[in-house]
Coordinates of C-alpha atoms (C1' of nucleotides) in Angstrom, one line a residue:
Chain A
M25 CA 17.0 0.2 -7.4
Q26 CA 14.0 -0.5 -9.1
R27 CA 11.0 -1.5 -6.6
K28 CA 10.8 -5.0 -6.7
S29 CA 7.8 -6.2 -8.3
F30 CA 5.1 -8.3 -6.7
D31 CA 3.6 -9.6 -10.0
E32 CA 5.5 -12.9 -10.0
M33 CA 4.2 -13.9 -6.6
P34 CA 1.5 -16.3 -6.7
C35 CA -0.6 -14.6 -3.8
P36 CA -3.6 -12.6 -4.8
I37 CA -2.8 -10.3 -2.1
A38 CA 0.7 -9.3 -3.7
R39 CA -0.8 -9.1 -7.4
S40 CA -3.7 -6.5 -6.5
L41 CA -0.6 -4.4 -4.4
E42 CA 1.2 -4.4 -7.5
R43 CA -1.7 -2.5 -9.0
V44 CA -3.0 -0.2 -6.6
G45 CA -0.2 -0.4 -3.7
E46 CA 1.9 2.5 -4.9
W47 CA 1.5 5.8 -2.8
W48 CA -1.7 8.0 -3.4
S49 CA -3.2 4.9 -5.4
I50 CA -5.9 3.9 -2.9
L51 CA -6.9 7.4 -2.1
I52 CA -7.3 8.4 -5.7
L53 CA -9.9 5.1 -6.0
R54 CA -11.3 6.5 -2.8
D55 CA -12.0 9.8 -4.3
A56 CA -13.2 8.3 -7.2
F57 CA -15.7 6.5 -5.1
R58 CA -16.7 9.8 -4.0
G59 CA -17.5 10.9 -7.0
L60 CA -14.5 12.8 -8.3
T61 CA -13.7 12.2 -12.0
R62 CA -11.5 15.1 -13.1
F63 CA -7.7 15.7 -12.8
E64 CA -8.3 19.1 -11.5
E65 CA -10.7 17.5 -8.8
F66 CA -8.4 14.7 -7.6
Q67 CA -5.5 17.2 -7.4
K68 CA -7.4 19.9 -5.5
N69 CA -8.8 17.5 -3.0
L70 CA -5.8 15.3 -2.4
G71 CA -3.1 17.9 -2.5
I72 CA -1.1 15.6 -4.9
A73 CA 1.5 17.3 -7.2
P74 CA 0.2 17.3 -10.9
N75 CA 3.2 15.0 -12.1
M76 CA 2.4 12.4 -9.2
L77 CA -1.4 12.3 -10.4
T78 CA -0.4 11.8 -13.8
R79 CA 1.6 8.9 -13.0
R80 CA -1.2 7.4 -10.7
L81 CA -4.0 7.9 -12.9
S82 CA -2.0 6.4 -15.6
S83 CA -1.2 2.9 -13.9
L84 CA -4.6 3.0 -12.9
V85 CA -6.0 3.2 -16.3
E86 CA -3.4 0.3 -17.1
A87 CA -4.4 -1.5 -14.4
G88 CA -7.8 -1.5 -15.7
M89 CA -9.2 0.4 -12.4
L90 CA -10.2 3.6 -14.3
E91 CA -11.4 4.6 -17.6
R92 CA -10.2 7.8 -19.0
R93 CA -12.5 9.2 -21.4
R94 CA -12.6 12.5 -23.2
Y95 CA -15.4 14.3 -22.1
N96 CA -15.0 17.4 -24.3
D97 CA -13.5 17.6 -27.9
R98 CA -12.2 21.0 -28.5
P99 CA -10.3 21.5 -26.2
P100 CA -9.4 17.9 -25.4
R101 CA -10.6 17.3 -21.6
Y102 CA -10.5 13.8 -20.0
E103 CA -12.1 12.3 -17.1
Y104 CA -11.2 9.1 -15.1
V105 CA -14.4 7.1 -14.1
L106 CA -14.4 3.6 -12.3
T107 CA -14.5 0.6 -14.3
E108 CA -16.4 -2.4 -13.5
R109 CA -13.3 -3.8 -11.8
G110 CA -12.7 -0.1 -9.9
R111 CA -15.8 -0.5 -8.4
D112 CA -15.4 -4.2 -7.5
F113 CA -12.8 -2.6 -5.1
R114 CA -15.2 -1.0 -2.8
S115 CA -15.3 -3.7 -0.4
V116 CA -11.5 -3.2 0.0
L117 CA -12.0 0.4 0.5
G118 CA -14.8 -0.4 3.1
T119 CA -12.9 -2.7 5.3
L120 CA -10.0 -0.2 5.5
M121 CA -12.4 2.6 6.5
A122 CA -13.7 0.6 9.0
F123 CA -10.6 -0.8 10.2
G124 CA -9.0 2.8 10.3
N125 CA -12.2 4.3 12.0
R126 CA -11.8 1.7 14.9
H127 CA -8.1 2.5 15.4
F128 CA -7.0 5.8 13.9
A129 CA -9.8 8.0 14.7
P130 CA -9.6 9.0 18.4
E131 CA -11.5 12.0 17.8
G132 CA -14.2 9.5 16.5
A133 CA -15.2 8.8 12.8
S134 CA -15.2 11.4 10.3
I135 CA -16.7 9.6 7.6
M136 CA -18.5 6.3 7.8
I137 CA -21.3 4.1 6.0
V138 CA -24.9 4.5 7.0
D139 CA -28.1 3.0 5.8
A140 CA -29.2 5.1 3.3
V141 CA -32.8 5.4 4.5
T142 CA -32.4 5.1 8.3
G143 CA -29.1 7.1 8.5
E144 CA -27.6 4.4 10.9
P145 CA -24.3 3.7 11.0
A146 CA -23.3 0.3 9.3
E147 CA -21.0 -2.2 11.2
P148 CA -18.9 -3.4 8.1
V149 CA -18.1 -7.3 8.6
L150 CA -16.8 -10.0 6.2
V151 CA -18.6 -13.0 5.9
D152 CA -19.3 -16.0 3.5
R153 CA -22.0 -14.7 1.1
R154 CA -23.8 -18.2 1.0
S155 CA -24.1 -19.0 4.6
G156 CA -23.6 -15.4 6.2
R157 CA -21.1 -16.7 8.5
P158 CA -18.6 -14.5 9.5
L159 CA -15.0 -15.5 8.2
V160 CA -13.5 -15.7 11.5
E161 CA -10.6 -18.0 12.6
P162 CA -11.7 -21.4 14.0
D163 CA -14.5 -21.8 11.1
F164 CA -12.5 -20.6 8.2
V165 CA -9.1 -21.1 7.2
L166 CA -6.9 -20.3 4.5
A167 CA -6.1 -23.4 1.7
P168 CA -4.5 -23.9 -1.4
G169 CA -6.5 -23.0 -4.3
P170 CA -6.7 -24.9 -7.7
A171 CA -3.5 -23.1 -9.0
A172 CA -1.4 -23.1 -5.7
N173 CA 2.1 -24.1 -6.7
A174 CA 4.0 -26.6 -4.4
A175 CA 5.5 -23.9 -2.2
T176 CA 2.3 -22.6 -1.5
V177 CA 0.7 -26.1 -0.4
E178 CA 3.4 -26.6 1.8
Q179 CA 3.5 -23.5 3.6
L180 CA -0.2 -23.6 4.3
A181 CA 0.2 -27.5 5.5
N182 CA 3.0 -26.5 8.1
R183 CA 0.5 -24.4 9.8
K184 CA -2.9 -24.9 9.1
A185 CA -3.9 -22.8 11.9
D186 CA -3.3 -19.6 9.9
M187 CA -4.9 -16.9 12.3
A188 CA -3.8 -18.6 15.5
P189 CA -1.8 -16.2 18.1
P190 CA 1.7 -18.0 19.0
A191 CA 0.9 -21.5 19.3
R192 CA 4.4 -21.9 18.1
T193 CA 6.0 -25.4 17.7
K194 CA 8.6 -24.9 15.4
D195 CA 11.1 -24.0 17.9
S196 CA 10.8 -27.5 19.4
D197 CA 11.1 -29.6 16.4
A198 CA 13.8 -27.5 14.8
Chain B
M18 CA 11.4 15.4 -1.1
Q19 CA 10.0 13.5 2.0
R20 CA 7.0 11.1 1.3
K21 CA 4.0 13.2 2.2
S22 CA 2.0 12.2 4.9
F23 CA -1.2 11.2 5.0
D24 CA -1.8 11.7 8.8
E25 CA -3.5 14.8 8.9
M26 CA -6.3 13.8 6.5
P27 CA -9.5 13.4 8.7
C28 CA -9.8 10.1 6.4
P29 CA -9.8 6.6 8.1
I30 CA -8.4 5.4 4.8
A31 CA -5.6 7.7 4.5
R32 CA -4.8 7.4 8.4
S33 CA -4.6 3.4 7.9
L34 CA -2.5 3.5 4.6
E35 CA -0.2 6.2 6.8
R36 CA 0.7 3.1 8.9
V37 CA 0.6 -0.1 6.2
G38 CA 0.9 1.7 3.1
E39 CA 4.4 1.3 2.3
W40 CA 5.9 -0.9 -0.2
W41 CA 6.0 -4.7 1.9
S42 CA 4.1 -3.5 4.8
I43 CA 0.9 -5.6 4.1
L44 CA 2.8 -8.3 2.6
I45 CA 4.4 -8.7 6.3
L46 CA 1.2 -8.5 7.7
R47 CA -0.1 -11.3 5.3
D48 CA 2.8 -13.5 6.3
A49 CA 2.3 -12.7 10.0
F50 CA -1.3 -14.3 9.6
R51 CA 0.0 -17.5 7.9
G52 CA 2.1 -17.7 11.0
L53 CA 5.5 -16.4 10.5
T54 CA 7.2 -14.6 13.4
R55 CA 10.9 -14.7 12.6
F56 CA 12.9 -12.1 10.9
E57 CA 14.6 -15.0 8.8
E58 CA 11.0 -16.2 7.9
F59 CA 9.9 -13.3 6.5
Q60 CA 13.2 -12.5 4.7
K61 CA 13.3 -16.0 3.2
N62 CA 9.8 -15.8 2.4
L63 CA 9.4 -12.5 0.9
G64 CA 12.8 -12.0 -0.6
I65 CA 13.0 -8.6 0.9
A66 CA 16.3 -7.1 1.8
P67 CA 17.3 -7.3 5.0
N68 CA 17.5 -3.6 5.5
M69 CA 14.1 -3.0 4.3
L70 CA 12.5 -5.9 6.9
T71 CA 13.8 -3.9 9.8
R72 CA 12.5 -0.7 8.5
R73 CA 9.0 -2.2 7.8
L74 CA 8.8 -4.3 11.2
S75 CA 9.8 -0.9 13.1
S76 CA 7.2 1.2 11.6
L77 CA 4.8 -2.0 12.1
V78 CA 5.9 -2.3 15.7
E79 CA 5.5 1.8 16.1
A80 CA 2.2 1.5 14.5
G81 CA 0.6 -1.0 17.0
M82 CA 0.3 -3.5 14.2
L83 CA 3.0 -6.0 15.6
E84 CA 4.7 -7.0 18.8
R85 CA 8.5 -7.6 19.1
R86 CA 9.4 -9.8 22.1
R87 CA 12.2 -11.5 23.1
Y88 CA 11.9 -15.1 23.1
N89 CA 15.6 -16.2 23.6
D90 CA 17.8 -14.5 26.1
R91 CA 21.3 -15.7 25.4
P92 CA 21.9 -14.9 22.4
P93 CA 18.6 -12.2 22.1
R94 CA 16.4 -13.3 19.7
Y95 CA 13.1 -11.4 19.0
E96 CA 10.5 -12.4 17.1
Y97 CA 7.5 -10.2 15.7
V98 CA 3.6 -11.4 16.5
L99 CA 0.6 -9.7 15.6
T100 CA -1.1 -7.4 18.3
E101 CA -4.9 -7.4 18.8
R102 CA -4.7 -4.6 16.3
G103 CA -2.8 -6.3 14.2
R104 CA -5.3 -9.5 14.0
D105 CA -8.1 -6.8 13.4
F106 CA -6.6 -6.2 10.0
R107 CA -7.8 -9.5 8.9
S108 CA -10.8 -8.4 7.0
V109 CA -8.6 -5.8 5.1
L110 CA -6.7 -8.8 4.1
G111 CA -9.7 -10.9 3.2
T112 CA -11.3 -8.3 0.9
L113 CA -7.9 -7.9 -0.8
M114 CA -7.5 -11.4 -1.2
A115 CA -10.9 -12.1 -2.6
F116 CA -10.5 -8.8 -5.1
G117 CA -6.7 -10.2 -6.3
N118 CA -8.5 -13.7 -6.7
R119 CA -11.4 -12.1 -9.0
H120 CA -9.2 -10.0 -11.2
F121 CA -5.6 -10.9 -11.1
A122 CA -5.6 -14.7 -11.2
P123 CA -6.2 -16.0 -14.6
E124 CA -4.8 -19.5 -13.7
G125 CA -7.4 -19.4 -11.1
A126 CA -7.0 -18.9 -7.1
S127 CA -3.6 -20.2 -5.4
I128 CA -5.1 -19.0 -2.2
M129 CA -8.3 -18.8 -0.8
I130 CA -10.4 -18.7 2.5
V131 CA -12.2 -22.2 3.0
D132 CA -14.6 -23.7 5.6
A133 CA -12.4 -25.3 8.1
V134 CA -14.8 -28.3 8.3
T135 CA -16.1 -29.3 4.8
G136 CA -13.5 -27.3 3.1
E137 CA -15.6 -25.3 0.7
P138 CA -14.5 -22.2 -0.6
A139 CA -16.1 -19.3 1.0
E140 CA -17.2 -16.3 -1.2
P141 CA -16.3 -13.1 1.0
V142 CA -18.9 -10.3 1.2
L143 CA -18.8 -7.4 3.2
V144 CA -22.3 -6.8 5.2
D145 CA -23.8 -4.9 7.9
R146 CA -23.1 -7.1 11.1
R147 CA -26.8 -6.2 12.4
S148 CA -28.8 -6.5 9.6
G149 CA -26.5 -8.7 7.5
R150 CA -27.3 -6.7 4.3
P151 CA -24.8 -6.4 1.9
L152 CA -22.9 -3.0 2.0
V153 CA -23.9 -1.9 -1.5
E154 CA -24.6 0.9 -3.4
P155 CA -28.4 2.1 -3.1
D156 CA -28.8 0.6 0.5
F157 CA -25.7 2.1 2.0
V158 CA -24.1 5.4 1.3
L159 CA -21.2 7.2 2.8
A160 CA -21.8 10.2 5.4
P161 CA -20.2 12.3 7.7
G162 CA -19.5 10.7 11.0
P163 CA -19.8 12.7 14.3
A164 CA -15.9 14.3 14.1
A165 CA -16.3 15.2 10.5
N166 CA -15.0 19.0 9.5
A167 CA -16.8 21.1 7.6
A168 CA -14.8 20.3 4.3
T169 CA -15.9 16.6 4.4
V170 CA -19.5 17.3 5.4
E171 CA -19.7 19.5 2.1
Q172 CA -18.2 17.3 0.0
L173 CA -20.3 14.5 0.8
A174 CA -23.4 16.7 0.4
N175 CA -22.3 17.5 -3.0
R176 CA -22.8 14.2 -4.2
K177 CA -25.0 12.0 -2.2
A178 CA -24.6 9.4 -4.6
D179 CA -21.2 8.3 -3.5
M180 CA -20.7 5.1 -6.0
A181 CA -22.9 6.2 -8.8
P182 CA -21.4 6.0 -12.1
P183 CA -21.2 9.3 -14.2
A184 CA -24.2 11.2 -13.3
R185 CA -22.5 14.5 -13.5
T186 CA -24.0 17.5 -12.9
K187 CA -21.5 19.9 -12.1
D188 CA -20.7 21.1 -15.9
S189 CA -24.3 22.6 -16.2
D190 CA -24.5 24.5 -13.2
A191 CA -20.6 25.9 -13.2
Chain C
dG26 C1' 38.7 -24.7 21.2
dT27 C1' 38.5 -24.2 16.4
dG28 C1' 35.3 -23.8 12.4
dA29 C1' 30.7 -23.7 10.8
dG30 C1' 25.9 -22.5 11.2
dT31 C1' 22.2 -19.8 12.8
dC32 C1' 19.9 -15.5 13.9
dA33 C1' 18.9 -10.9 13.8
dG34 C1' 20.3 -7.1 12.3
dT35 C1' 23.9 -3.0 10.0
dA36 C1' 26.6 -0.3 6.7
dG37 C1' 27.3 1.4 2.2
dC38 C1' 26.0 2.6 -2.0
dA39 C1' 23.3 3.0 -6.8
dT40 C1' 19.2 4.0 -8.9
dG41 C1' 14.7 4.8 -9.1
dA42 C1' 10.3 6.9 -7.1
dT43 C1' 8.4 11.3 -5.1
dG44 C1' 7.8 15.9 -4.8
dA45 C1' 7.6 21.2 -5.7
dA46 C1' 7.7 24.8 -8.7
dA47 C1' 7.5 26.4 -13.2
dC48 C1' 6.0 26.0 -17.4
dT49 C1' 2.9 24.3 -21.9
dT50 C1' -1.2 23.5 -24.9
dA51 C1' -5.3 24.4 -26.1
dC52 C1' -8.9 26.6 -25.7
dT53 C1' -12.9 30.1 -23.4
dA54 C1' -15.0 34.3 -21.8
dT55 C1' -14.9 39.0 -21.1
Chain D
dA1 C1' -5.9 41.1 -26.1
dT2 C1' -6.0 39.9 -21.5
dA3 C1' -7.3 36.7 -18.1
dG4 C1' -8.8 32.3 -16.5
dT5 C1' -9.5 27.0 -16.9
dA6 C1' -8.2 22.0 -17.5
dA7 C1' -5.0 18.7 -18.2
dG8 C1' -1.3 18.0 -18.3
dT9 C1' 4.9 18.0 -18.9
dT10 C1' 9.4 19.2 -17.6
dT11 C1' 13.2 19.9 -14.6
dC12 C1' 15.7 19.0 -10.7
dA13 C1' 16.4 18.0 -5.4
dT14 C1' 16.2 14.7 -2.2
dC15 C1' 14.2 10.5 -0.2
dA16 C1' 13.3 5.9 -0.3
dT17 C1' 14.1 1.3 -1.9
dG18 C1' 17.2 -2.4 -3.1
dC19 C1' 21.6 -5.5 -3.4
dT20 C1' 25.9 -7.2 -1.3
dA21 C1' 28.5 -7.5 2.1
dC22 C1' 29.4 -7.4 6.9
dT23 C1' 28.8 -7.7 12.3
dG24 C1' 27.6 -9.6 17.2
dA25 C1' 26.5 -13.2 19.9
dC26 C1' 26.0 -17.1 20.4
dT27 C1' 25.2 -22.8 19.8
dC28 C1' 27.0 -26.9 17.8
dA29 C1' 29.9 -30.7 15.6
dC30 C1' 34.5 -32.4 15.8

DNA sequence: GTGAGTCAGTAGCATGATGAAACTTACTAT
DNA sequence: ATAGTAAGTTTCATCATGCTACTGACTCAC
């Protein structure tokens, strides 16, 4: 069975995962952010099999996250560099890193984001750019966007308090 | 071949992906944030095969992201609710949603985060909680944490400008 | 008290994704 | 001419994914 595609789903999370959700893809992007560009560099650093690396790099190029470019003509040699879209993935990696450090690093953080000048560790939080307010539960909610379909609208209407713990009501009225 | 484990890697991103990086897992969490709790709800909404759903729910429970709890005794019925750790995954979903909306929603956003009062769409950015400054390239950099191993330290030392485009130097001195 | 429906799964099997190891191509360096 | 490097491709085993059908334990309508 082919892996089911998320691409038809109207959800931006599903669409993103369709491009970067495969095994290895995100780690390749992580390494690209750390400055790796060459096939061999990725291969050594990740311990990935070369055939897998070929497939993942190709799909990331196809998704517009990486650009494959020849840096040497004879012999032909290629490197993979982040595109603008790829660089925009930074915030996702940032939150994922922070999440991992909070929950899966019992020995303490092994890598973190720090102030470039002071060296002070940063504490990444997601906020609204304009107001600067953190995007947390009661202040901000999920809502259908301009391109939402009926199903999305209905699903969101069914429970506005999208991040709420178990304030279940359906049991009674179903 | 068994899927290679990321768990031994000292990287918080790799560790997180080990728990939530499988196909479907993140979409299940997304639905949990939208208020779904029951097996059947997930199954219908995602269009996932029931055996896959069973496996993914179990692994998310094992990872401490969801809690399986009995809400009915006769017959035994279970629901899956986000744990504290699971709720902490919110920021990752938020950035992923924003990223997907920016790059893979040509028809426009179908779902977004809005101000609960005004309905104004939020623009999610990642900032340092204390200073409020956005976590972007020249101001903030990656650095080894207290639990970093030698390899991590060296890799980061090799290129401090972690997000920099192709300012390659290794060609010349290698 | 029989049949239909609901909920939360299991079981069986086809197919495709993942992975290890070996091999290839096209050069450069000694 | 031999070894080494960089960027892959090929082959093949095995594991994960996915579809369909089925089960178990009940509840509710008639």
